[in-house]
């Protein structure tokens, strides 16, 4: 009963007109950002529902924290805040009960070993070269027509 009275008083004293004196800051809308603008680094790995755009997260991090501080995201989802924390030189910890979210975040924020990647690429290149020698040209031309050319993969 006591809590209901306090809540009732708060609701009565709340006045939407109090907000009318605060000027709008349109720089927080990021309406000029395209999908391509928000898909940098690893942010385009997976389409996750209710995902923040990285520019918003980056701005919040840079506005309210300093380098080498800790960012904790208790509902990390696809890991946007984790990636942006690392990019902006912060320590990042994230938690999510969704196992897919955990996997996506881990993939997006784990640095690759470039030397191992180069080594594996050379092995793959050699295998493909050897394979293409054994395959006739018509099969290769058909394969080229089947494999999609994706602008987002360079």
mmCIF file of C-alpha atoms in Angstrom:
data_model
loop_
_atom_site.group_PDB
_atom_site.id
_atom_site.type_symbol
_atom_site.label_atom_id
_atom_site.label_comp_id
_atom_site.label_asym_id
_atom_site.label_seq_id
_atom_site.Cartn_x
_atom_site.Cartn_y
_atom_site.Cartn_z
ATOM 1 C CA UNK A 1 0.000 0.000 0.000
ATOM 2 C CA UNK A 2 2.773 2.432 0.958
ATOM 3 C CA UNK A 3 4.641 1.798 -2.350
ATOM 4 C CA UNK A 4 1.437 2.379 -4.326
ATOM 5 C CA UNK A 5 1.031 5.817 -2.706
ATOM 6 C CA UNK A 6 4.622 6.806 -3.545
ATOM 7 C CA UNK A 7 4.271 5.572 -7.129
ATOM 8 C CA UNK A 8 1.016 7.476 -7.471
ATOM 9 C CA UNK A 9 2.712 10.693 -6.252
ATOM 10 C CA UNK A 10 5.566 10.208 -8.725
ATOM 11 C CA UNK A 11 3.167 9.707 -11.614
ATOM 12 C CA UNK A 12 1.177 12.817 -10.629
ATOM 13 C CA UNK A 13 4.321 14.942 -10.365
ATOM 14 C CA UNK A 14 5.706 13.698 -13.691
ATOM 15 C CA UNK A 15 5.145 16.258 -16.361
ATOM 16 C CA UNK A 16 6.072 15.684 -20.008
ATOM 17 C CA UNK A 17 6.527 19.431 -20.393
ATOM 18 C CA UNK A 18 9.726 19.135 -18.336
ATOM 19 C CA UNK A 19 11.337 17.529 -21.378
ATOM 20 C CA UNK A 20 10.276 20.221 -23.828
ATOM 21 C CA UNK A 21 13.013 22.555 -22.611
ATOM 22 C CA UNK A 22 15.756 20.044 -23.493
ATOM 23 C CA UNK A 23 17.007 20.648 -27.025
ATOM 24 C CA UNK A 24 17.159 17.683 -29.378
ATOM 25 C CA UNK A 25 20.649 16.533 -30.347
ATOM 26 C CA UNK A 26 20.235 14.995 -33.786
ATOM 27 C CA UNK A 27 23.861 13.855 -33.842
ATOM 28 C CA UNK A 28 22.717 10.845 -31.772
ATOM 29 C CA UNK A 29 20.305 9.667 -34.491
ATOM 30 C CA UNK A 30 23.000 8.381 -36.894
ATOM 31 C CA UNK A 31 20.402 8.704 -39.643
ATOM 32 C CA UNK A 32 23.147 9.348 -42.181
ATOM 33 C CA UNK A 33 24.626 5.856 -41.658
ATOM 34 C CA UNK A 34 24.023 3.203 -44.299
ATOM 35 C CA UNK A 35 24.136 -0.558 -43.865
ATOM 36 C CA UNK A 36 27.615 -0.511 -45.362
ATOM 37 C CA UNK A 37 28.700 2.109 -42.776
ATOM 38 C CA UNK A 38 27.556 -0.128 -39.922
ATOM 39 C CA UNK A 39 29.072 -3.341 -41.321
ATOM 40 C CA UNK A 40 32.745 -2.630 -40.719
ATOM 41 C CA UNK A 41 35.229 -4.932 -38.955
ATOM 42 C CA UNK A 42 33.207 -7.989 -37.844
ATOM 43 C CA UNK A 43 29.837 -6.280 -37.340
ATOM 44 C CA UNK A 44 28.321 -7.876 -40.443
ATOM 45 C CA UNK A 45 28.982 -11.514 -39.500
ATOM 46 C CA UNK A 46 25.443 -12.204 -38.366
ATOM 47 C CA UNK A 47 22.093 -10.442 -38.436
ATOM 48 C CA UNK A 48 21.012 -10.292 -34.815
ATOM 49 C CA UNK A 49 17.647 -8.895 -33.634
ATOM 50 C CA UNK A 50 17.545 -5.527 -31.848
ATOM 51 C CA UNK A 51 21.206 -4.905 -32.569
ATOM 52 C CA UNK A 52 22.738 -1.509 -31.785
ATOM 53 C CA UNK A 53 24.658 0.108 -34.603
ATOM 54 C CA UNK A 54 28.379 0.206 -33.773
ATOM 55 C CA UNK A 55 28.598 3.986 -34.142
ATOM 56 C CA UNK A 56 26.155 4.441 -31.257
ATOM 57 C CA UNK A 57 28.059 2.002 -29.034
ATOM 58 C CA UNK A 58 31.399 3.598 -29.942
ATOM 59 C CA UNK A 59 30.088 7.059 -29.110
ATOM 60 C CA UNK A 60 28.706 5.920 -25.762
ATOM 61 C CA UNK A 61 31.994 4.209 -24.905
ATOM 62 C CA UNK A 62 34.069 7.233 -25.857
ATOM 63 C CA UNK A 63 31.721 9.676 -24.127
ATOM 64 C CA UNK A 64 31.354 7.873 -20.809
ATOM 65 C CA UNK A 65 34.567 5.853 -20.357
ATOM 66 C CA UNK A 66 38.324 6.258 -20.623
ATOM 67 C CA UNK A 67 40.921 4.040 -22.278
ATOM 68 C CA UNK A 68 41.816 0.890 -20.340
ATOM 69 C CA UNK A 69 38.568 0.998 -18.340
ATOM 70 C CA UNK A 70 36.301 -2.026 -18.149
ATOM 71 C CA UNK A 71 33.081 -2.315 -20.151
ATOM 72 C CA UNK A 72 30.590 -4.942 -18.975
ATOM 73 C CA UNK A 73 27.691 -5.962 -21.183
ATOM 74 C CA UNK A 74 25.339 -8.293 -19.284
ATOM 75 C CA UNK A 75 23.188 -8.881 -22.397
ATOM 76 C CA UNK A 76 25.877 -8.865 -25.088
ATOM 77 C CA UNK A 77 23.782 -10.287 -27.921
ATOM 78 C CA UNK A 78 25.893 -10.233 -31.066
ATOM 79 C CA UNK A 79 28.851 -8.604 -29.314
ATOM 80 C CA UNK A 80 28.726 -5.094 -30.751
ATOM 81 C CA UNK A 81 29.733 -3.539 -27.433
ATOM 82 C CA UNK A 82 32.521 -6.101 -26.965
ATOM 83 C CA UNK A 83 34.048 -5.379 -30.395
ATOM 84 C CA UNK A 84 33.698 -1.611 -30.015
ATOM 85 C CA UNK A 85 35.227 -1.752 -26.531
ATOM 86 C CA UNK A 86 38.275 -3.535 -27.901
ATOM 87 C CA UNK A 87 38.540 -1.161 -30.877
ATOM 88 C CA UNK A 88 38.394 1.797 -28.474
ATOM 89 C CA UNK A 89 41.073 0.347 -26.155
ATOM 90 C CA UNK A 90 38.793 -0.785 -23.338
ATOM 91 C CA UNK A 91 38.640 -4.132 -21.568
ATOM 92 C CA UNK A 92 35.419 -5.944 -22.371
ATOM 93 C CA UNK A 93 33.380 -8.583 -20.577
ATOM 94 C CA UNK A 94 30.085 -9.862 -21.874
ATOM 95 C CA UNK A 95 27.493 -12.382 -20.760
ATOM 96 C CA UNK A 96 24.461 -13.826 -22.479
ATOM 97 C CA UNK A 97 22.317 -16.879 -21.786
ATOM 98 C CA UNK A 98 21.774 -17.344 -25.516
ATOM 99 C CA UNK A 99 24.421 -19.815 -26.716
ATOM 100 C CA UNK A 100 24.241 -18.477 -30.278
ATOM 101 C CA UNK A 101 24.882 -14.950 -28.985
ATOM 102 C CA UNK A 102 27.891 -16.230 -27.033
ATOM 103 C CA UNK A 103 29.281 -17.976 -30.124
ATOM 104 C CA UNK A 104 28.746 -14.948 -32.373
ATOM 105 C CA UNK A 105 30.386 -12.616 -29.859
ATOM 106 C CA UNK A 106 33.339 -14.940 -29.407
ATOM 107 C CA UNK A 107 33.874 -15.223 -33.171
ATOM 108 C CA UNK A 108 33.544 -11.467 -33.685
ATOM 109 C CA UNK A 109 35.983 -10.536 -30.922
ATOM 110 C CA UNK A 110 38.682 -13.228 -31.127
ATOM 111 C CA UNK A 111 41.770 -12.032 -33.007
ATOM 112 C CA UNK A 112 43.053 -14.276 -35.776
ATOM 113 C CA UNK A 113 46.585 -15.607 -35.886
ATOM 114 C CA UNK A 114 47.659 -14.057 -39.198
ATOM 115 C CA UNK A 115 50.613 -16.420 -39.695
ATOM 116 C CA UNK A 116 48.378 -19.466 -39.232
ATOM 117 C CA UNK A 117 45.821 -17.946 -41.604
ATOM 118 C CA UNK A 118 48.508 -17.394 -44.281
ATOM 119 C CA UNK A 119 49.755 -20.959 -43.848
ATOM 120 C CA UNK A 120 46.252 -22.422 -44.203
ATOM 121 C CA UNK A 121 45.562 -20.194 -47.214
ATOM 122 C CA UNK A 122 48.673 -21.483 -48.985
ATOM 123 C CA UNK A 123 47.646 -25.087 -48.270
ATOM 124 C CA UNK A 124 44.164 -24.412 -49.671
ATOM 125 C CA UNK A 125 45.600 -22.625 -52.707
ATOM 126 C CA UNK A 126 47.861 -25.590 -53.454
ATOM 127 C CA UNK A 127 44.993 -28.057 -53.118
ATOM 128 C CA UNK A 128 42.803 -25.988 -55.426
ATOM 129 C CA UNK A 129 45.590 -25.640 -57.972
ATOM 130 C CA UNK A 130 46.169 -29.391 -57.972
ATOM 131 C CA UNK A 131 42.439 -30.000 -58.217
ATOM 132 C CA UNK A 132 42.025 -27.577 -61.124
ATOM 133 C CA UNK A 133 44.738 -29.422 -63.079
ATOM 134 C CA UNK A 134 42.677 -32.628 -62.805
ATOM 135 C CA UNK A 135 39.370 -30.976 -63.749
ATOM 136 C CA UNK A 136 38.462 -30.076 -67.319
ATOM 137 C CA UNK A 137 37.945 -26.408 -68.248
ATOM 138 C CA UNK A 138 34.182 -26.764 -68.822
ATOM 139 C CA UNK A 139 33.688 -27.849 -65.213
ATOM 140 C CA UNK A 140 35.675 -24.839 -63.959
ATOM 141 C CA UNK A 141 33.629 -22.442 -66.100
ATOM 142 C CA UNK A 142 30.390 -23.958 -64.734
ATOM 143 C CA UNK A 143 31.707 -23.645 -61.187
ATOM 144 C CA UNK A 144 32.597 -19.972 -61.727
ATOM 145 C CA UNK A 145 29.018 -19.316 -62.813
ATOM 146 C CA UNK A 146 27.614 -21.061 -59.733
ATOM 147 C CA UNK A 147 29.853 -19.444 -57.102
ATOM 148 C CA UNK A 148 28.327 -16.086 -56.106
ATOM 149 C CA UNK A 149 30.343 -12.902 -56.406
ATOM 150 C CA UNK A 150 29.740 -11.172 -53.083
ATOM 151 C CA UNK A 151 30.608 -7.446 -52.863
ATOM 152 C CA UNK A 152 31.095 -7.737 -49.098
ATOM 153 C CA UNK A 153 33.895 -10.295 -49.451
ATOM 154 C CA UNK A 154 37.144 -8.898 -50.732
#
